[in-house]
CSV table of C-alpha atoms in Angstrom, one decimal:
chain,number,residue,atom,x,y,z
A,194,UNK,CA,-144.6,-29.5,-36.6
A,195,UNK,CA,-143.0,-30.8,-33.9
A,196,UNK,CA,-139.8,-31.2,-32.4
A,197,UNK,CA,-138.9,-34.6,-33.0
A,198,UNK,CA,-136.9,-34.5,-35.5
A,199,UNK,CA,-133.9,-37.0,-35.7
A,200,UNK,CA,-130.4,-35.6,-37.1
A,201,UNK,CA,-127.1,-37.0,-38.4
A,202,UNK,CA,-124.3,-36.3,-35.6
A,203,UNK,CA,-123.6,-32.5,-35.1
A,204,UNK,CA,-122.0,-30.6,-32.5
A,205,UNK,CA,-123.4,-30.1,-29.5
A,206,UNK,CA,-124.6,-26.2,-28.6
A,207,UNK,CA,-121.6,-25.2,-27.0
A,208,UNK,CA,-119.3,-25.5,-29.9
A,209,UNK,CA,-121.7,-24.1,-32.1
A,210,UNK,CA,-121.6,-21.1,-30.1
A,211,UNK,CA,-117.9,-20.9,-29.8
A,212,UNK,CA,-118.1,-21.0,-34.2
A,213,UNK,CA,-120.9,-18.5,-34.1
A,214,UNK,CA,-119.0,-16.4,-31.9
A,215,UNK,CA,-115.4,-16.6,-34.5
A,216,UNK,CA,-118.0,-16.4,-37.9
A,217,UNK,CA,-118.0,-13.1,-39.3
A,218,UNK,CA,-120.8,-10.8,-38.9
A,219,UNK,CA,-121.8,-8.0,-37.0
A,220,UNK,CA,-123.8,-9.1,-33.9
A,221,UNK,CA,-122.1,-8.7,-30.4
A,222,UNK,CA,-121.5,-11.8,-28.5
A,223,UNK,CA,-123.7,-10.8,-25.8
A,224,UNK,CA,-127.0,-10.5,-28.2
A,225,UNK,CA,-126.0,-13.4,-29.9
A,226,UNK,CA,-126.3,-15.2,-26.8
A,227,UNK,CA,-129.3,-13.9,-25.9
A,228,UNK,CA,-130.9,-14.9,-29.4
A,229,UNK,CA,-129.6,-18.0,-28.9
A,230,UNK,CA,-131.3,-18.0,-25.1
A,231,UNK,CA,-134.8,-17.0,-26.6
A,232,UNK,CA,-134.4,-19.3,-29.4
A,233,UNK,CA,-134.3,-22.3,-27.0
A,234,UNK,CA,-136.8,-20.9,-24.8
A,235,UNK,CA,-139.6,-21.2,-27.6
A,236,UNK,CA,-142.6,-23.0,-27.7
A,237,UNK,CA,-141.8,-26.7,-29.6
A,238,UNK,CA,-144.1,-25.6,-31.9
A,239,UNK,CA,-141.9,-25.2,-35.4
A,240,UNK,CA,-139.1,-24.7,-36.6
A,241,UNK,CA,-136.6,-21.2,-36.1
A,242,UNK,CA,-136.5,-19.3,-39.1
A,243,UNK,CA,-134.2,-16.2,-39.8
A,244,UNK,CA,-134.9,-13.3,-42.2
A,245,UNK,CA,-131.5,-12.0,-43.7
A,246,UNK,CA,-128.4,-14.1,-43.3
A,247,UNK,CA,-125.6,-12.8,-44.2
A,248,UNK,CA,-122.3,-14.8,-43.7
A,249,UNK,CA,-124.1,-17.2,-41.2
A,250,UNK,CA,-123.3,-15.7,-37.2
A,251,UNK,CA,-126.9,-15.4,-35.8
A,252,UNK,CA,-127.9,-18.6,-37.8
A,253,UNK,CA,-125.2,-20.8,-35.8
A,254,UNK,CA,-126.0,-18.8,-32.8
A,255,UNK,CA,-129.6,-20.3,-33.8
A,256,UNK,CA,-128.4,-23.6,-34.6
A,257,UNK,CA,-127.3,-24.3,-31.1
A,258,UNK,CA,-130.5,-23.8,-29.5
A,259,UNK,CA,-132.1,-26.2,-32.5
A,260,UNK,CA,-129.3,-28.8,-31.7
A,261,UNK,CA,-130.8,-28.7,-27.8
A,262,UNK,CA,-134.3,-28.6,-29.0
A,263,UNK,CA,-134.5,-31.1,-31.9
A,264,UNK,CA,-135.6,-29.0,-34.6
A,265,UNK,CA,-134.2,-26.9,-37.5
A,266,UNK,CA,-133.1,-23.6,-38.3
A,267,UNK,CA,-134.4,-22.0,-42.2
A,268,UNK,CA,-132.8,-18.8,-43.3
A,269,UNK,CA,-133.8,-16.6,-46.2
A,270,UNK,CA,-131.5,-14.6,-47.6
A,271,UNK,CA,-131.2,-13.7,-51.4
A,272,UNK,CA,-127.3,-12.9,-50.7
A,273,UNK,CA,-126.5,-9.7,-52.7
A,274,UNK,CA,-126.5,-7.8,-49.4
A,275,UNK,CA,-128.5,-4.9,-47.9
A,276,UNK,CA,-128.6,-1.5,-49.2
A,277,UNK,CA,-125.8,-0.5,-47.0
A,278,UNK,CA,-123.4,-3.3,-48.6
A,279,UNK,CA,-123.5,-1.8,-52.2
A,280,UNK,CA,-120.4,-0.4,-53.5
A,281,UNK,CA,-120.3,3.0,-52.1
A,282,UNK,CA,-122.0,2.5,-49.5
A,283,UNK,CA,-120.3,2.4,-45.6
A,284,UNK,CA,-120.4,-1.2,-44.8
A,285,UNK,CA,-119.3,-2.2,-48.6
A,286,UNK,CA,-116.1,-5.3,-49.0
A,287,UNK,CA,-115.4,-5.4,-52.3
A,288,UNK,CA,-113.7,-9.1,-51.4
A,289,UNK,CA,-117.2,-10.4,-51.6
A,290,UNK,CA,-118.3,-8.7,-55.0
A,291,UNK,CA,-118.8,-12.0,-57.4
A,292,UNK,CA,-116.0,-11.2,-60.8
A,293,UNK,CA,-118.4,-13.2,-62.9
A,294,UNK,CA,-121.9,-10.9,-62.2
A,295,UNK,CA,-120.6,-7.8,-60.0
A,296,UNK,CA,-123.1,-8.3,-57.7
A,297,UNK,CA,-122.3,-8.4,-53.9
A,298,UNK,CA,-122.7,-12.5,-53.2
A,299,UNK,CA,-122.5,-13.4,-49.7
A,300,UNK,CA,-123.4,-17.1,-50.4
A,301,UNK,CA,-119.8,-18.8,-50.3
A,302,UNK,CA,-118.9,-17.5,-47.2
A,303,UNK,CA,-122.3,-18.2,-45.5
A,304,UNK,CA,-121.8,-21.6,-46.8
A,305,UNK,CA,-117.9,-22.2,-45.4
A,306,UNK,CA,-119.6,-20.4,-42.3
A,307,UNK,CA,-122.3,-23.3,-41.4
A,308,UNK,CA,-120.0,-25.7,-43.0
A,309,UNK,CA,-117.0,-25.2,-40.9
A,310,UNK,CA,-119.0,-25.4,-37.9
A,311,UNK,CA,-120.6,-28.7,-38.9
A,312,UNK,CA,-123.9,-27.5,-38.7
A,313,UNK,CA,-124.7,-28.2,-42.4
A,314,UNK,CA,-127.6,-31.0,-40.9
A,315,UNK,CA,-129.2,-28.4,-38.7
A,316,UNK,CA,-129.6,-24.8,-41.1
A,317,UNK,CA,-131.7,-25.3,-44.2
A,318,UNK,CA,-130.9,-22.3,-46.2
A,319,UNK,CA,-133.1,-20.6,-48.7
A,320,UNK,CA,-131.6,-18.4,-51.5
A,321,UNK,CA,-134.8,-16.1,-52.0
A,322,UNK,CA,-136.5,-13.0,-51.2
A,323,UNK,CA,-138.0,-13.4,-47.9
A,324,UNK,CA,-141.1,-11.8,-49.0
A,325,UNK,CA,-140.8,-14.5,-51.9
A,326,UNK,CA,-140.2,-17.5,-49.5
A,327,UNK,CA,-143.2,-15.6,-47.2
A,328,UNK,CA,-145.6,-16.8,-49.8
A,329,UNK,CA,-144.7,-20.3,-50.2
A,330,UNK,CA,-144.8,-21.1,-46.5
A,331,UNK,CA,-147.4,-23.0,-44.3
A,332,UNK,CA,-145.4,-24.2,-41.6
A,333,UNK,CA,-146.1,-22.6,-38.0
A,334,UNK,CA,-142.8,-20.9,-36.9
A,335,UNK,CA,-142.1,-21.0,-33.2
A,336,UNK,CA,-139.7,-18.7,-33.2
A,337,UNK,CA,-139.1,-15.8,-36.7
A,338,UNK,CA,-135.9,-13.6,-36.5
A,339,UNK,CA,-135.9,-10.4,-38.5
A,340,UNK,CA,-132.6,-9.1,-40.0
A,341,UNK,CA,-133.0,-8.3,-43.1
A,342,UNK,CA,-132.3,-4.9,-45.2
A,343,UNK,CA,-132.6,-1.9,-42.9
A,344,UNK,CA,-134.7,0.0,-45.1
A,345,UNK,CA,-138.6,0.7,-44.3
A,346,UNK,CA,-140.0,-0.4,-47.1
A,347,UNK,CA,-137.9,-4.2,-46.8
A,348,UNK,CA,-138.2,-3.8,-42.9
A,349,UNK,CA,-141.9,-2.8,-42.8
A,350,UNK,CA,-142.3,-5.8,-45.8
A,351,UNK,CA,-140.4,-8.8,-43.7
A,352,UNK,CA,-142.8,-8.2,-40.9
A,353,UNK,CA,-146.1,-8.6,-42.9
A,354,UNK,CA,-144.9,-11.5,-44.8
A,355,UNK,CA,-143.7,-13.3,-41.7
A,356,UNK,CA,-145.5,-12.6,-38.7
A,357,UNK,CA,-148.7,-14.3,-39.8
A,358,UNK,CA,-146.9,-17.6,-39.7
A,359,UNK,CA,-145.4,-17.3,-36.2
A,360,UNK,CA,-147.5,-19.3,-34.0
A,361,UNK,CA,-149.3,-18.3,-31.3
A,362,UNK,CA,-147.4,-18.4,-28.2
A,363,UNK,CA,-144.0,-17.8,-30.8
A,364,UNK,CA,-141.0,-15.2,-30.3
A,365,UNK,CA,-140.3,-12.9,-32.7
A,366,UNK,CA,-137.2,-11.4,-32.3
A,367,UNK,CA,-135.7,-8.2,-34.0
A,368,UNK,CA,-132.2,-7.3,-34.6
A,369,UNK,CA,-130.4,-3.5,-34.6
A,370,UNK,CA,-133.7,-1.5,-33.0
A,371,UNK,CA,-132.1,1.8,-31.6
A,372,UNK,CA,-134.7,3.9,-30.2
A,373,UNK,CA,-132.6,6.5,-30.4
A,374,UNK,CA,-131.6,7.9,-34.0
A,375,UNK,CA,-128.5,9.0,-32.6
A,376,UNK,CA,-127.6,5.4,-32.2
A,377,UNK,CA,-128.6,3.7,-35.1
A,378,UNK,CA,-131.1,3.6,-38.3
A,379,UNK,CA,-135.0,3.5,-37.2
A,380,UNK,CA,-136.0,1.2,-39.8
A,381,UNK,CA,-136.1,-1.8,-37.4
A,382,UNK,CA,-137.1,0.1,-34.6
A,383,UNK,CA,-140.3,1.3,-36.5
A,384,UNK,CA,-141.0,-2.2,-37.3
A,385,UNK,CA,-140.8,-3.0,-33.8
A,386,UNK,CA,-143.1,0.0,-32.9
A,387,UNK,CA,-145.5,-1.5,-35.5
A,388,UNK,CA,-145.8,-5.3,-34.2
A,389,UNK,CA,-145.8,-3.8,-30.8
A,390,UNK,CA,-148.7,-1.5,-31.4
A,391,UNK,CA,-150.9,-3.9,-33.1
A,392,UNK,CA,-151.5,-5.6,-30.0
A,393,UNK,CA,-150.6,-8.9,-31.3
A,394,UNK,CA,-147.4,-8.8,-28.7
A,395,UNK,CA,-146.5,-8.6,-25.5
A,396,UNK,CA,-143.3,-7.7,-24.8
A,397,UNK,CA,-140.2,-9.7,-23.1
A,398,UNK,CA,-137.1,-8.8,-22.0
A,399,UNK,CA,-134.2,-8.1,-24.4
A,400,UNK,CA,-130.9,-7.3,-24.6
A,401,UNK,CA,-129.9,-3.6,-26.3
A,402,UNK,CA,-130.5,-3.6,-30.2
A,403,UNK,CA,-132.2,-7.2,-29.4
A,404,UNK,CA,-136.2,-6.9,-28.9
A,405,UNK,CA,-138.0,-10.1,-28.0
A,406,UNK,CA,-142.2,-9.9,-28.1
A,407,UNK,CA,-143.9,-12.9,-27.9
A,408,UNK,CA,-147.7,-13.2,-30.5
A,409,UNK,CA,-150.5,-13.6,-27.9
A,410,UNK,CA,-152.5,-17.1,-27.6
């Protein structure tokens, strides 16, 4: 799949990552704008595809570069949040706990997200289980973020059901790995470890909790 795609009118990059960097979320505008930067940078092989959403930053932050590379961006997200987003739990708002179900539901606000910054045309969301989605899938990904619950188990899971799809050549990018425990969880940072030490990757430069490897030709 190529990238020649044609859209309705959107905004152009730079106001997309203006709204990206206003949305809600928890990346720092510096890694958002490098995952934006590696996102463009891509092979026009496929579209950009993001595992774990939640209220929509990194997507928009993704949805500029599609907007300067004709192509668009997929996120999977089942939107009942990550472990650490239960009630109890540190990162817990119990503003976005649905009345109806109890459940944590992320969805409306991911939705005002992309739609405020027009970028409804451009970010095809999926309301699944990325494992779930994983299985469906045949399209060659040029570029697969991984965000999704920091647990082993759903961390260790995301990257076998998605790497096999990123195309050789592709960028897979991983959010929050801390090599050091004293900075942060090592769920991501194993799975980094892991793709790294199958020798399926080399290795590009990132930018702190932001790895970039690239899946050899």
């Amino acid at each position: 799949m190529g990238r020649s795609l044609c859209f309705p009118l959107v905004p152009d990059s730079t106001a997309l990552i203006a709204a990206a960097q206003a949305a809600p979320g928890f990346m720092p505008s510096h890694e958002g704008l490098a995952l934006y930067r590696a996102a463009l940078a891509a092979p026009p092989v496929g579209p950009l595809l993001e595992v774990g959403s939640w209220m929509g930053k990194s997507a928009l932050y993704l949805a500029a570069a599609a907007a300067e590379s004709g192509t668009r961006v997929v996120t999977v997200d089942h939107h009942r949040g990550s472990e650490e987003h239960q009630p109890g739990w540190e990162y817990h708002d119990p503003t976005l706990i649905d009345p109806a179900t109890g459940l944590v539901d992320t969805l409306p606000a991911f939705r005002r997200t992309i739609a405020q910054a027009g970028a409804e045309d451009l970010v095809v969301a999926v309301i699944a289980r990325g494992e779930t989605l994983a299985q469906l899938w045949n399209t060659p990904l040029a570029f697969l973020f991984i965000d999704g619950s920091h647990t082993d188990d759903s961390a260790q899971r995301d990257l076998r059901s998605w790497a096999p799809h990123l195309a050789p050549g592709g960028t897979l990018a991983i959010h929050d790995v801390f090599p050091d425990p004293a900075d942060g969880g090592q769920a991501p940072y194993r799975m980094y470890r892991t793709a790294l030490d199958s020798g399926d990757y080399e290795e590009l430069d990132g930018t702190d909790s932001l790895k970039l490897l690239r899946r050899r030709d």
